[in-house]
Coordinates of C-alpha atoms and ligand atoms in Angstrom, one line a residue:
M1456 CA -50.3 158.3 96.7
S1457 CA -49.6 161.3 94.3
A1458 CA -46.3 162.1 93.4
D1459 CA -46.0 164.8 96.1
D1460 CA -46.3 162.0 98.7
T1461 CA -43.7 160.2 97.5
T1462 CA -41.3 162.9 97.5
Q1463 CA -42.1 163.7 101.1
T1464 CA -41.7 160.2 102.2
A1465 CA -38.5 159.8 100.3
A1466 CA -35.1 160.8 102.2
P1467 CA -34.6 163.9 101.0
A1468 CA -31.0 164.5 98.9
A1469 CA -28.2 166.3 100.8
A1470 CA -27.9 169.7 99.7
N1471 CA -24.9 170.1 97.4
A1472 CA -21.6 170.4 98.9
M1473 CA -20.3 173.1 97.2
W1474 CA -22.8 176.0 97.5
G1475 CA -25.6 174.2 99.6
G1476 CA -25.0 176.3 102.5
R1477 CA -28.2 177.8 103.1
F1478 CA -30.1 174.6 101.4
E1479 CA -32.0 172.4 103.8
R1480 CA -31.9 169.5 100.8
G1481 CA -30.9 169.0 97.5
P1482 CA -32.3 169.4 94.2
D1483 CA -35.3 167.6 92.4
A1484 CA -34.2 164.9 89.8
I1485 CA -35.9 167.2 87.1
M1486 CA -34.0 170.2 88.4
Q1487 CA -30.8 168.5 88.5
A1488 CA -31.5 167.1 84.6
I1489 CA -32.2 170.7 83.5
N1490 CA -29.5 172.6 85.5
A1491 CA -26.5 170.1 85.1
S1492 CA -23.9 170.8 82.5
I1493 CA -21.6 168.2 83.1
G1494 CA -22.8 165.9 80.6
F1495 CA -21.3 168.1 77.8
D1496 CA -19.0 170.7 79.3
Q1497 CA -17.0 167.6 80.6
R1498 CA -15.3 168.5 77.2
L1499 CA -13.8 171.3 78.8
Y1500 CA -11.7 169.1 81.4
A1501 CA -8.0 170.1 80.3
Q1502 CA -8.9 173.7 80.0
D1503 CA -10.7 173.8 83.4
I1504 CA -7.4 172.0 85.0
A1505 CA -4.9 174.5 83.1
G1506 CA -7.0 177.7 84.4
S1507 CA -7.0 176.1 87.9
R1508 CA -3.4 175.4 87.9
A1509 CA -2.5 179.2 86.7
H1510 CA -5.1 180.4 89.5
A1511 CA -3.6 178.4 92.3
A1512 CA 0.2 179.3 91.2
M1513 CA -0.7 183.0 90.7
L1514 CA -2.5 182.9 94.3
A1515 CA 0.8 181.1 95.9
A1516 CA 3.3 183.8 94.2
Q1517 CA 1.1 186.6 95.5
G1518 CA 0.9 184.9 99.1
I1519 CA -2.8 184.1 99.2
L1520 CA -2.0 180.6 99.3
T1521 CA 0.8 178.9 101.1
S1522 CA 3.4 177.3 98.7
K1523 CA 2.5 173.9 100.2
D1524 CA -1.1 174.3 99.7
A1525 CA 0.0 175.0 96.0
E1526 CA 2.0 172.4 95.7
A1527 CA -0.7 169.8 96.7
I1528 CA -3.2 171.8 94.7
R1529 CA -1.0 171.3 91.2
E1530 CA -0.2 167.5 92.2
G1531 CA -3.8 166.7 92.9
L1532 CA -4.9 168.4 89.5
L1533 CA -2.4 166.3 87.7
T1534 CA -3.7 163.1 89.1
V1535 CA -7.2 164.3 88.4
L1536 CA -6.1 165.3 84.5
S1537 CA -4.5 161.4 84.2
E1538 CA -7.5 160.0 85.9
I1539 CA -9.8 161.8 83.2
E1540 CA -7.2 161.0 80.3
A1541 CA -7.3 157.5 81.6
G1542 CA -11.2 157.4 81.5
N1543 CA -11.2 156.3 85.6
F1544 CA -13.2 159.4 86.0
E1545 CA -16.3 159.2 87.2
F1546 CA -18.6 162.4 85.9
R1547 CA -21.6 162.6 88.3
V1548 CA -24.6 164.8 87.7
E1549 CA -24.8 165.9 91.1
Q1550 CA -21.5 167.7 90.6
E1551 CA -23.4 169.9 87.8
D1552 CA -20.8 170.8 86.0
I1553 CA -16.9 170.4 84.8
H1554 CA -15.5 173.3 87.4
M1555 CA -17.2 171.0 90.4
A1556 CA -16.4 167.7 89.4
V1557 CA -12.8 169.0 89.1
E1558 CA -12.6 170.7 92.2
S1559 CA -14.4 168.0 94.4
R1560 CA -12.5 165.3 93.2
L1561 CA -9.1 167.5 93.6
T1562 CA -10.6 167.8 97.6
E1563 CA -11.0 164.0 97.7
I1564 CA -7.5 163.5 96.8
I1565 CA -5.6 166.3 98.8
G1566 CA -8.3 167.3 100.9
E1567 CA -8.4 170.6 102.9
A1568 CA -6.1 172.3 100.5
G1569 CA -8.3 171.8 97.8
K1570 CA -11.1 173.6 99.5
R1571 CA -8.7 176.7 98.8
L1572 CA -8.4 176.6 95.2
H1573 CA -11.8 178.6 94.7
T1574 CA -10.6 181.7 96.4
G1575 CA -10.6 185.0 94.6
R1576 CA -12.5 183.2 91.9
S1577 CA -15.9 182.1 90.7
R1578 CA -17.3 179.7 87.9
N1579 CA -18.3 182.7 86.1
D1580 CA -15.0 183.7 85.5
Q1581 CA -13.6 180.1 85.2
V1582 CA -16.2 179.0 82.5
A1583 CA -15.5 182.0 80.7
V1584 CA -11.3 181.2 80.6
D1585 CA -12.0 177.3 79.9
F1586 CA -14.7 178.5 77.0
R1587 CA -12.4 180.8 75.4
L1588 CA -9.2 178.5 75.7
W1589 CA -11.4 175.9 74.0
V1590 CA -12.4 178.1 71.0
R1591 CA -9.0 179.6 70.6
A1592 CA -7.9 176.1 70.1
Q1593 CA -10.7 175.5 67.6
C1594 CA -10.0 178.9 65.7
D1595 CA -6.2 177.4 65.6
A1596 CA -7.6 174.2 64.2
A1597 CA -9.9 175.9 61.5
I1598 CA -6.7 177.9 60.3
A1599 CA -5.0 174.6 59.8
G1600 CA -7.6 172.8 58.4
L1601 CA -8.7 175.7 55.8
T1602 CA -5.0 175.9 55.0
A1603 CA -4.9 172.5 54.0
L1604 CA -8.1 173.1 51.7
M1605 CA -6.4 176.3 50.4
Q1606 CA -3.3 174.0 49.4
A1607 CA -5.5 171.2 47.9
F1608 CA -7.6 174.1 45.4
V1609 CA -4.0 175.5 44.7
A1610 CA -2.9 172.0 43.6
Q1611 CA -5.8 171.6 41.2
A1612 CA -5.4 174.9 39.6
E1613 CA -1.3 174.4 39.3
A1614 CA -2.6 171.2 37.3
G1615 CA -5.4 172.8 35.0
A1616 CA -4.4 176.5 34.9
D1617 CA -5.0 176.5 31.2
W1618 CA -7.7 173.7 31.3
V1619 CA -10.8 175.6 29.3
M1620 CA -14.5 175.1 31.1
P1621 CA -17.5 177.1 30.9
G1622 CA -17.7 179.9 33.1
F1623 CA -21.3 180.4 34.4
T1624 CA -23.7 183.3 35.0
H1625 CA -27.3 182.1 36.3
L1626 CA -26.0 178.6 35.7
Q1627 CA -26.1 179.7 32.0
T1628 CA -23.2 179.5 30.1
A1629 CA -21.4 182.8 30.1
Q1630 CA -17.9 182.6 28.8
P1631 CA -14.9 180.6 28.6
V1632 CA -12.8 180.5 32.0
T1633 CA -9.7 178.4 32.8
W1634 CA -10.2 175.7 35.4
G1635 CA -7.1 177.1 37.5
H1636 CA -9.2 180.3 37.7
H1637 CA -12.1 178.5 39.1
M1638 CA -10.1 176.6 41.7
M1639 CA -8.4 179.8 42.7
A1640 CA -11.8 181.5 43.4
Y1641 CA -11.8 178.9 46.2
V1642 CA -8.6 179.9 47.4
E1643 CA -9.7 183.8 47.7
M1644 CA -12.9 182.7 49.8
L1645 CA -11.0 180.3 51.9
A1646 CA -8.1 182.9 52.7
R1647 CA -10.8 185.3 53.6
D1648 CA -12.6 182.6 56.1
R1649 CA -9.1 181.8 57.5
S1650 CA -8.4 185.6 58.3
R1651 CA -11.8 185.8 60.0
F1652 CA -10.9 182.9 62.1
E1653 CA -7.4 184.9 62.7
D1654 CA -9.0 188.1 63.4
A1655 CA -11.7 186.5 65.9
R1656 CA -8.7 184.6 67.8
R1657 CA -6.6 188.0 68.0
R1658 CA -9.7 189.8 69.6
M1659 CA -10.5 186.6 71.9
N1660 CA -7.1 186.6 73.4
E1661 CA -7.8 188.3 76.4
C1662 CA -8.0 186.8 79.8
P1663 CA -11.2 187.0 81.8
L1664 CA -9.8 185.2 85.0
G1665 CA -10.2 187.0 88.0
A1666 CA -13.1 188.7 87.2
A1667 CA -14.6 186.4 90.0
A1668 CA -18.4 186.4 90.1
L1669 CA -18.7 189.9 88.3
A1670 CA -16.9 192.4 90.5
G1671 CA -13.5 191.6 90.8
T1672 CA -12.4 190.6 94.0
S1673 CA -10.6 191.9 97.3
F1674 CA -7.7 189.5 97.2
P1675 CA -4.6 191.0 96.1
I1676 CA -4.4 188.9 92.8
D1677 CA -2.3 189.0 89.9
R1678 CA -4.2 188.9 86.6
H1679 CA -1.4 189.5 84.3
A1680 CA 0.2 186.7 85.6
T1681 CA -2.6 184.3 84.9
A1682 CA -3.0 186.0 81.7
A1683 CA 0.5 185.4 80.5
A1684 CA 0.2 181.7 82.2
L1685 CA -2.5 180.7 79.9
G1686 CA -0.9 182.2 77.0
F1687 CA -3.6 185.3 76.5
D1688 CA -2.0 188.6 75.2
R1689 CA -3.6 190.3 78.4
P1690 CA -6.3 190.2 81.1
T1691 CA -9.7 191.6 80.2
A1692 CA -10.3 195.1 81.0
N1693 CA -13.8 195.1 82.6
S1694 CA -14.9 192.2 85.0
L1695 CA -18.6 192.7 84.2
D1696 CA -17.7 192.2 80.8
S1697 CA -15.5 189.3 81.3
V1698 CA -18.1 187.2 82.9
S1699 CA -20.9 188.2 80.5
D1700 CA -19.3 188.1 77.3
R1701 CA -19.8 185.7 74.6
D1702 CA -18.8 187.5 71.6
F1703 CA -15.9 185.4 71.2
A1704 CA -18.2 182.0 70.5
L1705 CA -20.4 184.4 68.1
E1706 CA -17.4 185.3 66.4
F1707 CA -16.0 181.8 66.0
L1708 CA -20.0 180.8 64.8
S1709 CA -20.2 183.5 62.7
A1710 CA -16.9 182.6 61.1
S1711 CA -17.5 178.8 60.8
A1712 CA -21.4 180.2 59.2
I1713 CA -19.2 182.1 56.6
C1714 CA -16.6 179.2 55.8
A1715 CA -19.3 176.3 55.8
M1716 CA -21.5 178.4 53.3
H1717 CA -18.4 178.3 51.3
L1718 CA -17.8 174.9 51.5
S1719 CA -21.7 174.5 50.5
R1720 CA -21.3 176.2 47.2
F1721 CA -18.2 174.2 46.2
A1722 CA -20.2 171.0 47.3
E1723 CA -23.2 172.0 45.2
E1724 CA -20.9 172.3 42.3
L1725 CA -19.4 169.0 42.7
V1726 CA -23.0 167.7 42.7
I1727 CA -23.8 169.0 39.6
W1728 CA -20.2 168.7 37.7
S1729 CA -20.3 165.1 38.9
S1730 CA -23.5 164.4 37.2
A1731 CA -24.4 162.1 34.2
Q1732 CA -25.5 165.4 32.6
F1733 CA -22.7 167.5 33.2
R1734 CA -19.7 165.0 33.5
F1735 CA -17.1 167.6 34.3
V1736 CA -15.4 165.9 37.2
R1737 CA -14.9 162.3 38.8
L1738 CA -15.0 161.7 42.3
S1739 CA -13.0 159.4 43.7
D1740 CA -14.5 155.9 45.2
K1741 CA -13.1 157.2 48.5
W1742 CA -16.1 160.2 48.6
T1743 CA -19.2 158.6 46.9
T1744 CA -21.7 155.7 47.7
G1745 CA -23.4 153.4 45.7
S1746 CA -27.0 152.6 45.2
S1747 CA -28.5 149.4 46.7
I1748 CA -30.8 149.1 43.4
M1749 CA -29.4 150.7 40.8
P1750 CA -25.8 149.2 40.0
Q1751 CA -24.5 152.4 37.9
K1752 CA -24.8 155.3 40.5
K1753 CA -22.1 156.7 42.1
N1754 CA -23.4 159.1 44.3
P1755 CA -21.8 162.2 45.8
D1756 CA -22.8 161.8 49.2
A1757 CA -20.0 163.6 51.0
A1758 CA -20.6 166.6 48.9
E1759 CA -24.5 166.6 49.5
L1760 CA -23.7 166.0 53.5
L1761 CA -21.4 169.2 53.3
R1762 CA -24.3 171.0 51.6
A1763 CA -26.5 170.3 54.2
K1764 CA -24.3 170.9 57.2
M1765 CA -23.8 174.3 56.4
G1766 CA -27.6 174.7 58.0
R1767 CA -26.8 172.8 61.5
I1768 CA -23.8 175.1 61.5
L1769 CA -25.7 178.6 61.0
G1770 CA -28.6 176.8 63.0
A1771 CA -25.8 176.9 66.0
T1772 CA -25.0 180.7 65.3
V1773 CA -28.5 181.6 65.4
A1774 CA -29.4 179.6 68.5
L1775 CA -26.3 181.4 70.3
F1776 CA -27.4 184.8 69.0
T1777 CA -30.8 184.0 70.3
V1778 CA -29.6 183.0 73.7
M1779 CA -27.7 186.0 74.1
K1780 CA -29.4 188.9 72.8
G1781 CA -31.8 189.5 75.5
L1782 CA -29.5 189.0 78.7
P1783 CA -28.8 191.5 81.3
L1784 CA -25.7 192.4 82.4
T1785 CA -23.8 190.1 83.6
Y1786 CA -24.1 186.2 84.0
S1787 CA -27.2 184.2 83.3
K1788 CA -27.4 180.6 83.4
D1789 CA -29.0 180.9 79.9
M1790 CA -25.4 181.5 78.8
Q1791 CA -24.6 177.7 79.8
E1792 CA -26.7 177.0 76.5
D1793 CA -23.3 178.2 74.7
K1794 CA -21.4 175.0 74.7
E1795 CA -23.2 172.5 72.9
Q1796 CA -23.9 174.9 70.2
V1797 CA -20.4 175.6 69.6
F1798 CA -19.1 171.9 70.1
D1799 CA -21.5 171.0 67.6
A1800 CA -20.4 173.6 65.1
A1801 CA -16.8 173.0 65.8
D1802 CA -16.9 169.4 65.0
T1803 CA -19.0 169.6 62.1
L1804 CA -16.7 172.4 60.4
M1805 CA -13.9 170.2 61.1
L1806 CA -15.2 167.0 59.5
G1807 CA -16.5 169.2 56.7
L1808 CA -13.0 170.7 56.1
A1809 CA -11.2 167.2 56.3
A1810 CA -14.1 166.0 54.0
M1811 CA -13.9 168.8 51.4
T1812 CA -9.6 168.4 51.2
G1813 CA -10.2 164.9 50.5
M1814 CA -12.5 165.2 47.8
V1815 CA -10.9 168.2 46.2
S1816 CA -7.4 166.3 46.3
D1817 CA -9.2 163.2 44.4
M1818 CA -11.3 164.7 42.4
Q1819 CA -10.2 164.3 38.4
A1820 CA -11.5 167.1 36.0
V1821 CA -12.6 165.7 32.5
T1822 CA -11.0 167.8 30.5
G1823 CA -12.4 166.9 27.6
N1824 CA -16.1 167.4 28.6
L1825 CA -14.8 170.4 30.0
R1826 CA -13.5 172.1 26.8
A1827 CA -16.5 170.8 24.6
A1828 CA -19.0 172.4 27.3
A1829 CA -16.7 175.4 27.0
A1830 CA -17.2 175.9 23.3
S1831 CA -21.0 175.3 23.4
G1832 CA -23.9 177.7 24.2
F1833 CA -22.2 180.8 22.1
S1834 CA -19.6 181.4 25.0
T1835 CA -17.3 183.4 22.8
A1836 CA -20.4 186.1 22.0
T1837 CA -18.6 188.7 23.8
D1838 CA -15.5 188.2 22.3
L1839 CA -17.1 188.7 18.9
A1840 CA -18.7 191.7 20.3
D1841 CA -15.5 193.1 21.7
W1842 CA -13.8 192.3 18.4
L1843 CA -16.5 194.8 16.3
V1844 CA -15.6 197.4 19.0
R1845 CA -12.1 197.1 19.0
E1846 CA -11.8 196.4 15.2
L1847 CA -14.3 198.3 13.6
G1848 CA -15.0 200.9 16.1
L1849 CA -18.5 200.0 16.5
P1850 CA -19.9 201.6 20.0
F1851 CA -20.6 198.4 22.3
R1852 CA -24.0 198.5 22.3
E1853 CA -24.5 198.5 18.7
A1854 CA -21.8 195.4 18.6
H1855 CA -23.9 193.6 21.4
H1856 CA -27.1 194.2 18.7
V1857 CA -25.0 192.5 15.9
T1858 CA -23.6 190.0 18.0
G1859 CA -27.4 189.1 19.4
T1860 CA -28.4 189.0 15.5
L1861 CA -25.6 186.4 14.8
V1862 CA -26.4 183.9 18.1
G1863 CA -30.1 184.2 16.8
M1864 CA -28.9 182.7 13.3
A1865 CA -26.8 180.3 14.6
E1866 CA -29.1 178.8 17.1
K1867 CA -31.7 178.6 14.2
R1868 CA -29.5 176.6 12.2
G1869 CA -28.1 174.5 15.0
C1870 CA -25.0 175.4 14.8
D1871 CA -22.2 177.4 16.9
L1872 CA -20.5 181.0 16.3
P1873 CA -17.4 179.3 14.8
E1874 CA -19.4 177.3 12.2
L1875 CA -21.3 180.4 10.6
S1876 CA -19.8 181.7 7.1
L1877 CA -18.1 184.9 6.7
E1878 CA -21.0 185.3 4.2
D1879 CA -23.3 185.1 7.0
M1880 CA -21.3 187.3 9.1
Q1881 CA -21.4 190.0 6.5
S1882 CA -25.0 189.6 5.6
V1883 CA -25.5 190.8 9.3
Y1884 CA -23.0 193.7 9.4
A1885 CA -21.0 194.0 5.9
G1886 CA -17.6 195.2 7.8
I1887 CA -17.1 191.9 9.2
R1888 CA -13.6 190.8 8.1
A1889 CA -12.4 186.8 7.9
D1890 CA -9.9 187.5 11.0
I1891 CA -12.8 187.5 13.2
F1892 CA -12.9 184.2 13.4
D1893 CA -9.3 184.4 15.4
V1894 CA -11.3 185.0 18.5
L1895 CA -14.1 183.0 18.5
G1896 CA -12.0 179.7 19.8
V1897 CA -12.0 179.3 23.3
D1898 CA -8.3 179.3 23.8
N1899 CA -8.2 182.8 22.3
S1900 CA -11.0 183.6 24.3
V1901 CA -9.1 182.8 27.7
N1902 CA -5.7 184.1 26.9
S1903 CA -7.3 187.4 25.8
R1904 CA -8.6 188.2 29.4
K1905 CA -5.4 189.1 30.6
S1906 CA -6.8 191.9 33.2
Y1907 CA -5.4 191.8 36.8
G1908 CA -7.4 189.0 38.4
G1909 CA -8.7 187.8 35.2
T1910 CA -9.3 184.5 33.6
S1911 CA -5.9 184.1 31.0
P1912 CA -3.6 181.5 32.4
D1913 CA -1.1 183.9 32.6
Q1914 CA -3.0 185.9 35.1
V1915 CA -3.9 182.6 36.8
R1916 CA -0.3 181.3 37.2
V1917 CA 0.5 184.5 39.2
Q1918 CA -2.0 183.9 41.4
I1919 CA -1.1 180.6 42.2
A1920 CA 2.8 181.7 42.8
R1921 CA 1.4 184.3 44.9
W1922 CA -0.5 181.8 47.1
K1923 CA 2.0 179.4 47.1
A1924 CA 4.3 181.8 48.7
V1925 CA 1.9 182.7 51.4
L1926 CA 0.9 178.8 52.2
A1927 CA 4.4 177.5 52.2
Ligands
LIG3397 N1 -22.0 175.5 84.4 C1 -21.7 176.9 84.1 C2 -21.9 177.5 82.9 O1 -21.7 176.5 81.9 C3 -20.6 177.9 84.8 C4 -20.9 178.7 85.5 C5 -22.0 178.6 86.5 N2 -22.2 179.6 87.5 C6 -22.9 180.0 88.2 N3 -23.1 180.8 88.8 N4 -23.9 178.8 88.7 O2 -22.2 178.5 82.5

């Protein structure tokens, strides 16, 4: 017997109660599996019910529903909500998605009136409004998570505004900087991340409900009322755009990807800094793991995973761009693929922000090692060159050359610049005086960089005070 015979002899599944009027039989089981979103979009239940409540109240206010029906719908939706929240709700694949699951349960509970809820709307505007509400809440969560992380970085900066450490370019020692300055660099990055979520939230805060399937509706609905009831600034202005737009999700994903990239960069620094070769920081036991074979190990797993999770969030971003880029207006079922990507990216980002906040709060700088590393690698060579320019009037290029010669001399002797004698220095450039040694110390070096936004502890404290006021 072939598979086809089986299908013919099996009793045909009943046509879908919501849209099956013109269908003689239900979908194949595999069709159901590929088509249904209930497995994941049940996460939108609260938004779906909120949207339906606003819609029903508006229909009644406009005289499209009787107040009796609207009241039954209101109470029925609250019952559905409490069933879902209590875990007493059975999500069934035949119902396809959260919209039909809620509506069919509502109708089971309240009867006829439940069938009137879908007047003047479509699942196309319904999913658009549900998903916007969900993504909007995630923007708020990301903003709160970023604020907490910024506060953790500010606290580190405040503790070590004048701790000296090496600043790197190309991961080669460049110039001494302060710990506080390095911490505050992340505050700047995270502040931009936060403002990206704020911008995205502001732009997405328009309500697509009432666009119906794509063209609007002939019922005298009040879209301003539903928009206000759901906390939107206004209704969207074009019904075609309303049901086909997923920019808001793409903006959320893009902002998440940039933010995750920042988290990944600091994670990378933590991996390097906590290594036995650097020993710049000690990570707390809470954010590290041991090795089952090497007893000495304390591995920065949380940092490593944060570094890796950026790939996952960027993957979700690329996936949704790829889904959207070829779709003609308006809604296409392809768009159902938006949700899992956004859910996963949002969960990953929130977990990452929380983990990073914990690690930053608990990490301990090893100030002695930071200072020793800052002093090695000829880190004050630029200070020496600047002294030659400032005190002796040498053109910078010439000062650079003299300094380079002195670095070469120190390297051959296996010492650092301050360990060269005045005679050594004068053998390279006769005009050098003893007070050059004043600028070769790391504290001198960082204290001298007082330009706005520079690494001097004074400048760093100015920025700390500014951010503390903003974050308070
Ligand atoms: N489950 C669908 C989605 O997530 C809801 C909208 C379905 N609309 C439709 N016309 N089939 O996109």
